[in-house]
Short mmCIF file of C-alpha atoms and ligand atoms in Angstrom, two decimals:
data_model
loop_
_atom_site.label_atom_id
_atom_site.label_comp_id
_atom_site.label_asym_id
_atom_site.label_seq_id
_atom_site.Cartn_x
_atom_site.Cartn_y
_atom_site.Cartn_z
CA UNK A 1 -7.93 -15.85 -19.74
CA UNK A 2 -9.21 -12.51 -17.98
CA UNK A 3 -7.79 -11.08 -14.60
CA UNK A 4 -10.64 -10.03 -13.02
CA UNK A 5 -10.10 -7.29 -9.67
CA UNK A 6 -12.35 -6.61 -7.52
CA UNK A 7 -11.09 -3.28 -5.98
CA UNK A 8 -11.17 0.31 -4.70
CA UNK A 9 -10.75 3.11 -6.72
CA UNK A 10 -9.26 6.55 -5.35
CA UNK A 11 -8.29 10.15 -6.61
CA UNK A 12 -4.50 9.91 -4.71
CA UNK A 13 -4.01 14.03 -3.74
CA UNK A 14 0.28 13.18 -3.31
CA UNK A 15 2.30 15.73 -1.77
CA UNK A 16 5.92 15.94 -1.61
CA UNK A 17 7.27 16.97 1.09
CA UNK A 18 11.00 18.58 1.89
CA UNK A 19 11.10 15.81 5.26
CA UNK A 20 9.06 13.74 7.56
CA UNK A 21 6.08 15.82 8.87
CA UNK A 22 6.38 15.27 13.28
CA UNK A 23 3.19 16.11 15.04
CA UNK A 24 1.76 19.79 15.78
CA UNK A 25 4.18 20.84 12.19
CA UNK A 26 2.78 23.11 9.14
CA UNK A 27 4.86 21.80 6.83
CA UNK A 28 4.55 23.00 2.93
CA UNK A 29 5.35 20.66 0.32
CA UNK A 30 7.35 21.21 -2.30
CA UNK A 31 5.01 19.80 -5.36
CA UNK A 32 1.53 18.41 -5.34
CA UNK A 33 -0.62 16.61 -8.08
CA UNK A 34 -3.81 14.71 -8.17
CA UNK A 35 -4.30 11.30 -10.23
CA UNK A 36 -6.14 8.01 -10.15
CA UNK A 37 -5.04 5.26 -7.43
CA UNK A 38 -6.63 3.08 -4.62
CA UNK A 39 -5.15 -0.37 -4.58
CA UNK A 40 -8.02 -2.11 -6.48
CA UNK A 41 -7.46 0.51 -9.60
CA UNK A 42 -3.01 0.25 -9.36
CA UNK A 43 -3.31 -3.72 -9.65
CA UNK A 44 -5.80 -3.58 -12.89
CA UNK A 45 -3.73 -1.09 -14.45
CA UNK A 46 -0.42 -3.11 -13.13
CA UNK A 47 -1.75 -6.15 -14.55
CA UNK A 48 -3.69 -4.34 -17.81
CA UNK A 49 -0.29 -2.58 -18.55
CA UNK A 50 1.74 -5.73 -18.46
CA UNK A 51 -0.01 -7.84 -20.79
CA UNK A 52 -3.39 -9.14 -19.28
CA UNK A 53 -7.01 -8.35 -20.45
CA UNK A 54 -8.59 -7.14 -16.90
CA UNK A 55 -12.56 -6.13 -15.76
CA UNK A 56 -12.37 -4.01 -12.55
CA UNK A 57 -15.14 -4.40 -10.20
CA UNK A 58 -15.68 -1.08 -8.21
CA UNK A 59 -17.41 2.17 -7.39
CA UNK A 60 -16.59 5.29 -8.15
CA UNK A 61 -18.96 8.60 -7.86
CA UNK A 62 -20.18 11.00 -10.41
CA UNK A 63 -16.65 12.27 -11.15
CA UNK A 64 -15.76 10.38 -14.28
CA UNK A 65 -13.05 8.50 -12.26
CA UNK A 66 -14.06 4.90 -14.39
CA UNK A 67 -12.90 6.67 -17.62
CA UNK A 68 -9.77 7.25 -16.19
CA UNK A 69 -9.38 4.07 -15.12
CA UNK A 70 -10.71 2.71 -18.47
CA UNK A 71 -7.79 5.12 -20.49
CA UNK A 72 -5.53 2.79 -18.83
CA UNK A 73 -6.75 -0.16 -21.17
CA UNK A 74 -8.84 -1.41 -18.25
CA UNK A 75 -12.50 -2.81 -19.22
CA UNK A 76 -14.67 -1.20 -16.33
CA UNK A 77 -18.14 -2.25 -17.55
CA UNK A 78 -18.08 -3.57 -13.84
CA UNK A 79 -17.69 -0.21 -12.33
CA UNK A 80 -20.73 1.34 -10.45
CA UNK A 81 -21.52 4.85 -10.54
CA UNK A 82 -23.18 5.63 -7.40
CA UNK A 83 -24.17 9.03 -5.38
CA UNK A 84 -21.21 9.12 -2.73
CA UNK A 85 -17.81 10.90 -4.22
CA UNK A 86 -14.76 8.88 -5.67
CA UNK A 87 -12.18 7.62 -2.61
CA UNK A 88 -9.86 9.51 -2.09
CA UNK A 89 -6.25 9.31 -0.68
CA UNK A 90 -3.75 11.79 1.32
CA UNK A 91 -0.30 10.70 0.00
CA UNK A 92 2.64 12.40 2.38
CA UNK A 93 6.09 11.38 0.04
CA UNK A 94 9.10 11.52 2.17
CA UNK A 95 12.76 12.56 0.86
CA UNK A 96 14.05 8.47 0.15
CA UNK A 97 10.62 7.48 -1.12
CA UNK A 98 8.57 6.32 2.30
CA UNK A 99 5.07 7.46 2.66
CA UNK A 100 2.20 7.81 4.59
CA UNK A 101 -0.98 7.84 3.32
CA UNK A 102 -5.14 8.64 4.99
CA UNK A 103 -7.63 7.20 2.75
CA UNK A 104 -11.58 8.26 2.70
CA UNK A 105 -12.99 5.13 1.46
CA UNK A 106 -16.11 7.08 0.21
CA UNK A 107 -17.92 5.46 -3.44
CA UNK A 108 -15.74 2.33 -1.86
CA UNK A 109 -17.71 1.06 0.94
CA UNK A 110 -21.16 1.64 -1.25
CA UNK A 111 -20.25 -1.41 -3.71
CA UNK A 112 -23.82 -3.41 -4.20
CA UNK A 113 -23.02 -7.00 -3.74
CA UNK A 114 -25.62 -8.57 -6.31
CA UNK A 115 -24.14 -6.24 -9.02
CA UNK A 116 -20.34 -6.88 -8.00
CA UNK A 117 -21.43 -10.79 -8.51
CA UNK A 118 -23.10 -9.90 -11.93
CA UNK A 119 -19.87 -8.36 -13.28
CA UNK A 120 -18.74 -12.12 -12.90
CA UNK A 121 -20.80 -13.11 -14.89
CA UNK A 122 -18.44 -14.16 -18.09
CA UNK A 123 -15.42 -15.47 -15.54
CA UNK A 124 -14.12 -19.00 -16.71
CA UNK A 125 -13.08 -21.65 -14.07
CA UNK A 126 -9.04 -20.62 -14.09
CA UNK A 127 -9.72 -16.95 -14.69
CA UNK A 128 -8.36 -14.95 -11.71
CA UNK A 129 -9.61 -12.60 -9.18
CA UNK A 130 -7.79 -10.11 -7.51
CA UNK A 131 -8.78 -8.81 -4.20
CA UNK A 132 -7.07 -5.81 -1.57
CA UNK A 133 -9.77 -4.68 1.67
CA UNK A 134 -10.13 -1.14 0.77
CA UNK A 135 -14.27 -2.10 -0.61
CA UNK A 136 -16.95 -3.78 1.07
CA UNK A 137 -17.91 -7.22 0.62
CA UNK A 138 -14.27 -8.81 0.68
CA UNK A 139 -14.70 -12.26 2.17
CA UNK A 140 -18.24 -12.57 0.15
CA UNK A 141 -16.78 -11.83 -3.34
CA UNK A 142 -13.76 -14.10 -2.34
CA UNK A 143 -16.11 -17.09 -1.52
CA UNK A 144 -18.33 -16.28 -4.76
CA UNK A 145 -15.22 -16.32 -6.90
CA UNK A 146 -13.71 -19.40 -5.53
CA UNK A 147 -17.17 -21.21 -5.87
CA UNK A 148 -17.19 -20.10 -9.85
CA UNK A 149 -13.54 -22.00 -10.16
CA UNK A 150 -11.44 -18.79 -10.27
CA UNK A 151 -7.97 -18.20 -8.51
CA UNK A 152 -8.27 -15.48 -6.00
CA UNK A 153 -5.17 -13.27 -5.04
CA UNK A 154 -5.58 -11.60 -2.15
CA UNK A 155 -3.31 -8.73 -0.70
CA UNK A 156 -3.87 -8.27 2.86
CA UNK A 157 -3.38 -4.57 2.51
CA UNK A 158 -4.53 -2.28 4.33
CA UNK A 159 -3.84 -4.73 7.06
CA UNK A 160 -6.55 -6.30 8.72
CA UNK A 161 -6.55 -8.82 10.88
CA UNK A 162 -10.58 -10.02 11.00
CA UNK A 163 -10.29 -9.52 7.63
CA UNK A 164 -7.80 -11.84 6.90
CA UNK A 165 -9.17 -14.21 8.70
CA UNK A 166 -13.09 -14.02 6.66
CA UNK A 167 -10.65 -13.94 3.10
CA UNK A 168 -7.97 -16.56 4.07
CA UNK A 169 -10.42 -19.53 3.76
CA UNK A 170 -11.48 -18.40 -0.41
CA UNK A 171 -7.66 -17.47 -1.46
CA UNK A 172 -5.47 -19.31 -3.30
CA UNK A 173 -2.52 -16.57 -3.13
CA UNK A 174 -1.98 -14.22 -0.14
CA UNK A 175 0.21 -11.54 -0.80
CA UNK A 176 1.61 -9.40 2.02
CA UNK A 177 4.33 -7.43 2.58
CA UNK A 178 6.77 -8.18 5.68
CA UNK A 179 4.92 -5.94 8.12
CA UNK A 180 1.81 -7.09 7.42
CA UNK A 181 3.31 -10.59 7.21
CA UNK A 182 4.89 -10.02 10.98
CA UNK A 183 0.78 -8.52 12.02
CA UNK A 184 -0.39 -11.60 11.15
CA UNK A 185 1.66 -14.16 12.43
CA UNK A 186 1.03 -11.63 15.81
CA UNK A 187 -2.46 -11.69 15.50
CA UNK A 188 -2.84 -15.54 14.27
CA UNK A 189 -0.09 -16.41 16.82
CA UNK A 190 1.38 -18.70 14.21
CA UNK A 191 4.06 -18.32 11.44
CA UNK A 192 2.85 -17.66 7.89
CA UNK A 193 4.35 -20.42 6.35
CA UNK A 194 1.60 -22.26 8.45
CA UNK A 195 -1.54 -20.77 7.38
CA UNK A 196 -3.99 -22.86 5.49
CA UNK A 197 -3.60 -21.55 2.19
CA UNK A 198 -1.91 -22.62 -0.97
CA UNK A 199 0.35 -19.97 -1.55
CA UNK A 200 1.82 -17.01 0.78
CA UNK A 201 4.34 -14.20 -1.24
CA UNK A 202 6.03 -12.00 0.80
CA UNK A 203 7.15 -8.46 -0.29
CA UNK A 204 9.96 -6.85 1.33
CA UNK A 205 11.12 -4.05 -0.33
CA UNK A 206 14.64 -3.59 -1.10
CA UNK A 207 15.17 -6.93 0.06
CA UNK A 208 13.15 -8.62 -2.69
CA UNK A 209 10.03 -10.86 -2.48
CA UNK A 210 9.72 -14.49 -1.76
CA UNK A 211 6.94 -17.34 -2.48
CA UNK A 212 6.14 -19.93 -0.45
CA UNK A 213 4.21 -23.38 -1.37
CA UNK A 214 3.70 -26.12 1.20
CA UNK A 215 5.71 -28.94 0.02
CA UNK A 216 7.81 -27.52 -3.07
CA UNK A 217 11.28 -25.00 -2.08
CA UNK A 218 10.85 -21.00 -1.35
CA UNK A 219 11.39 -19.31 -4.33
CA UNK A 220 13.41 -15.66 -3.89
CA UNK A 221 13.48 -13.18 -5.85
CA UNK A 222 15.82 -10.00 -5.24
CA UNK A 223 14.70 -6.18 -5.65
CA UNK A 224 14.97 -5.06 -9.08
CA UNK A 225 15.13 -1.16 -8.32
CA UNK A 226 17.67 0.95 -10.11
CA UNK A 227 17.05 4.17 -8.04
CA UNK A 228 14.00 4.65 -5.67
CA UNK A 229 11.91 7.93 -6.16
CA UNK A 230 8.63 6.97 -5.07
CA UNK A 231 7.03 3.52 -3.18
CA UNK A 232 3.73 4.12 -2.91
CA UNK A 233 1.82 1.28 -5.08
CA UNK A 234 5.03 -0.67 -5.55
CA UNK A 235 2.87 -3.56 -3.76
CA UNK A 236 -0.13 -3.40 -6.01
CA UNK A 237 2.43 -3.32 -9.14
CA UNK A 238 4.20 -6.35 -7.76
CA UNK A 239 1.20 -7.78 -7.51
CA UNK A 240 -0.80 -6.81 -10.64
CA UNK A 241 2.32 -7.90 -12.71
CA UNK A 242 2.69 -11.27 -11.32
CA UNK A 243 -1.25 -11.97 -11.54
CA UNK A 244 -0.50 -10.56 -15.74
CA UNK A 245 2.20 -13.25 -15.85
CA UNK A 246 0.52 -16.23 -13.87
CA UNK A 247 -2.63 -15.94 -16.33
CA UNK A 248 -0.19 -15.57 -19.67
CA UNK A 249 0.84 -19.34 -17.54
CA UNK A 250 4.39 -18.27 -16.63
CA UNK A 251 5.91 -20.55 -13.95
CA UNK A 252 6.27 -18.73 -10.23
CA UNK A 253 10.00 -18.56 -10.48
CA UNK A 254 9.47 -16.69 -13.65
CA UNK A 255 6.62 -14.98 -12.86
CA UNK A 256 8.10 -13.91 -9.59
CA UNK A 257 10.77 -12.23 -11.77
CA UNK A 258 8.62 -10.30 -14.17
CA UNK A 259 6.61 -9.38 -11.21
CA UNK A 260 10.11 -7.82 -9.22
CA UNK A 261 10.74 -6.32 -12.47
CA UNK A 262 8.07 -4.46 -12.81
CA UNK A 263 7.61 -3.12 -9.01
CA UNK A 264 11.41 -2.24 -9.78
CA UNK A 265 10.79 0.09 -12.54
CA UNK A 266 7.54 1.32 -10.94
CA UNK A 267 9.54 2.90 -7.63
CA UNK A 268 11.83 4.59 -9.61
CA UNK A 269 8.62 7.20 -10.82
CA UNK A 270 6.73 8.89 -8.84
CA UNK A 271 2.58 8.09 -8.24
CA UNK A 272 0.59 5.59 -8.84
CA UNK A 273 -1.20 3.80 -11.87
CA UNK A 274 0.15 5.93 -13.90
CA UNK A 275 3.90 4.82 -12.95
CA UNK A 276 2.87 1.83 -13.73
CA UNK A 277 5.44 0.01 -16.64
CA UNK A 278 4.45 -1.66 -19.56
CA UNK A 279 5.26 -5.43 -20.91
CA UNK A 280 7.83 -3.64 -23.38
CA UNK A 281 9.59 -1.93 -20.29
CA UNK A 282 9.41 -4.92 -18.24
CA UNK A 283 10.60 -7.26 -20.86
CA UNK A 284 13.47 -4.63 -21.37
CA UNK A 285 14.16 -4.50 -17.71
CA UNK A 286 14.06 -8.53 -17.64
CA UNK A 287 16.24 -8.56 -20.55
O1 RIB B 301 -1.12 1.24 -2.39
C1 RIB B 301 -1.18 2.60 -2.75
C2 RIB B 301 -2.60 3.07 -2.75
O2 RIB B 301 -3.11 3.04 -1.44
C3 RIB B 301 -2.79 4.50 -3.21
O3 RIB B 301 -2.99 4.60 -4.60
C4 RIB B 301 -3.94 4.99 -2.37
O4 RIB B 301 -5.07 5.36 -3.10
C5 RIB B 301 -4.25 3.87 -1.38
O5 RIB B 301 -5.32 3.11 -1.77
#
């Protein structure tokens, strides 16, 4: 089967910095590099890396960002070139790993619709789609997929409320983590275990991840991290592995694991899709 994800693509600028920057501070960091990101791009290479054969749908601009993302093993015949520059990202690293990060969503928000459904084109009833809200066109892509008999995953990052609510009726597996989890039940005004959807997981960090199916038990899985370094895009590795291990047809227990595995290899390097760990290392890790 193919994982299909249908997602931004950014150049992440990360800077380290010596402590947590408080407003009206000139703060110099202490290192700074540039390399491919955005949520969309970690979870195809997350998924790519760990076993699956993947098609990201996306934008980038003239910058030869796609080839990167292709490098990674990631077929990107989906990917549209268009005028506007790459995304790009603003990654503050704290001491302990935290982070803050701005986005631009630039080449992002100019995804063509009737293209992005074109790059569909091949998906088999079963194949899944993976879906963030950092491009345009969420809830229509969602609806699209669902229609062609595909599984969509949907991470409700960055948190969006309105946009929850246009995905949540074309997903078959919300993934949040427990902030975003607490915003919606807020927002929604009930808990998540309610929400009319087949499947909620629930990231939480050092406390480990959990998975939640009306009618069957909660399955939990705890943090796999030896040492943290570095968080950012620990949630789109959790969730590209587990989408690479629920198409290979791992059960969720299992697939839970492998995904916790992997997230718990990724923190301990720092950036983005390029931390991202292999099958090999997660298989190690597992083992
Ligand atoms: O989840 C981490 C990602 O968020 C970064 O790669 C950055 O580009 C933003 O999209």
């Amino acid at each position: 089967m193919t994982v299909y994800c249908y997602g931004s693509i950014n150049l992440d600028h990360l800077y380290t910095l010596p402590h947590r920057l408080t407003p009206g501070e000139t703060l110099a960091a202490t290192a700074y590099h540039i390399e491919l990101g955005g949520k969309g791009a970690n979870q195809s290479v997350a998924a790519a890396r760990a076993g699956a054969v993947v098609r990201h749908i996306g934008a980038a601009g003239p910058g030869g960002a796609q080839a990167q993302l292709a490098a990674f093993g990631v077929d990107v015949s989906g990917v549209q070139v268009v005028a506007e520059a790459t995304g790009h990202a603003i990654i503050l690293l704290e001491p302990g790993g935290e982070n803050s990060i701005v986005i631009h969503p630039g080449a992002n928000r100019s995804l063509d619709l009737t293209a992005a459904k074109e790059a569909l084109g091949a998906a088999e009833i079963g194949d899944l789609l993976l879906i963030q809200n950092e491009v345009a066109h969420v809830a229509q892509m969602a609806e699209y997929a669902m229609g062609l008999g595909m599984e969509v995953i949907y991470s409700a990052a960055p948190f969006d409320p309105a946009a929850v609510e246009a995905v949540l009726p074309f997903t078959n597996i919300l993934i949040m983590n427990a902030v975003e989890a607490a915003q919606l039940q807020a927002a929604l005004g009930i808990p998540f275990e309610d929400l009319p959807v087949e499947t909620v997981v629930v990231t939480k960090g050092a406390e480990g991840a959990s998975w939640h199916a009306p009618g069957t038990p909660e399955i939990y899985v705890p943090a796999m991290a030896a040492r943290v370094i570095d968080t950012t895009g620990a949630g789109d590795c959790f969730t590209g592995a587990l989408a690479a291990a629920l198409d290979a047809a791992l059960w969720p227990p299992e697939a839970m694991r492998f995904a916790a595995a992997a997230a718990g290899l990724q923190v301990g390097r720092m950036g983005t899709a390029a931390a991202m760990p292999t099958r090999a290392e997660i298989d190690a890790a597992l083992a």
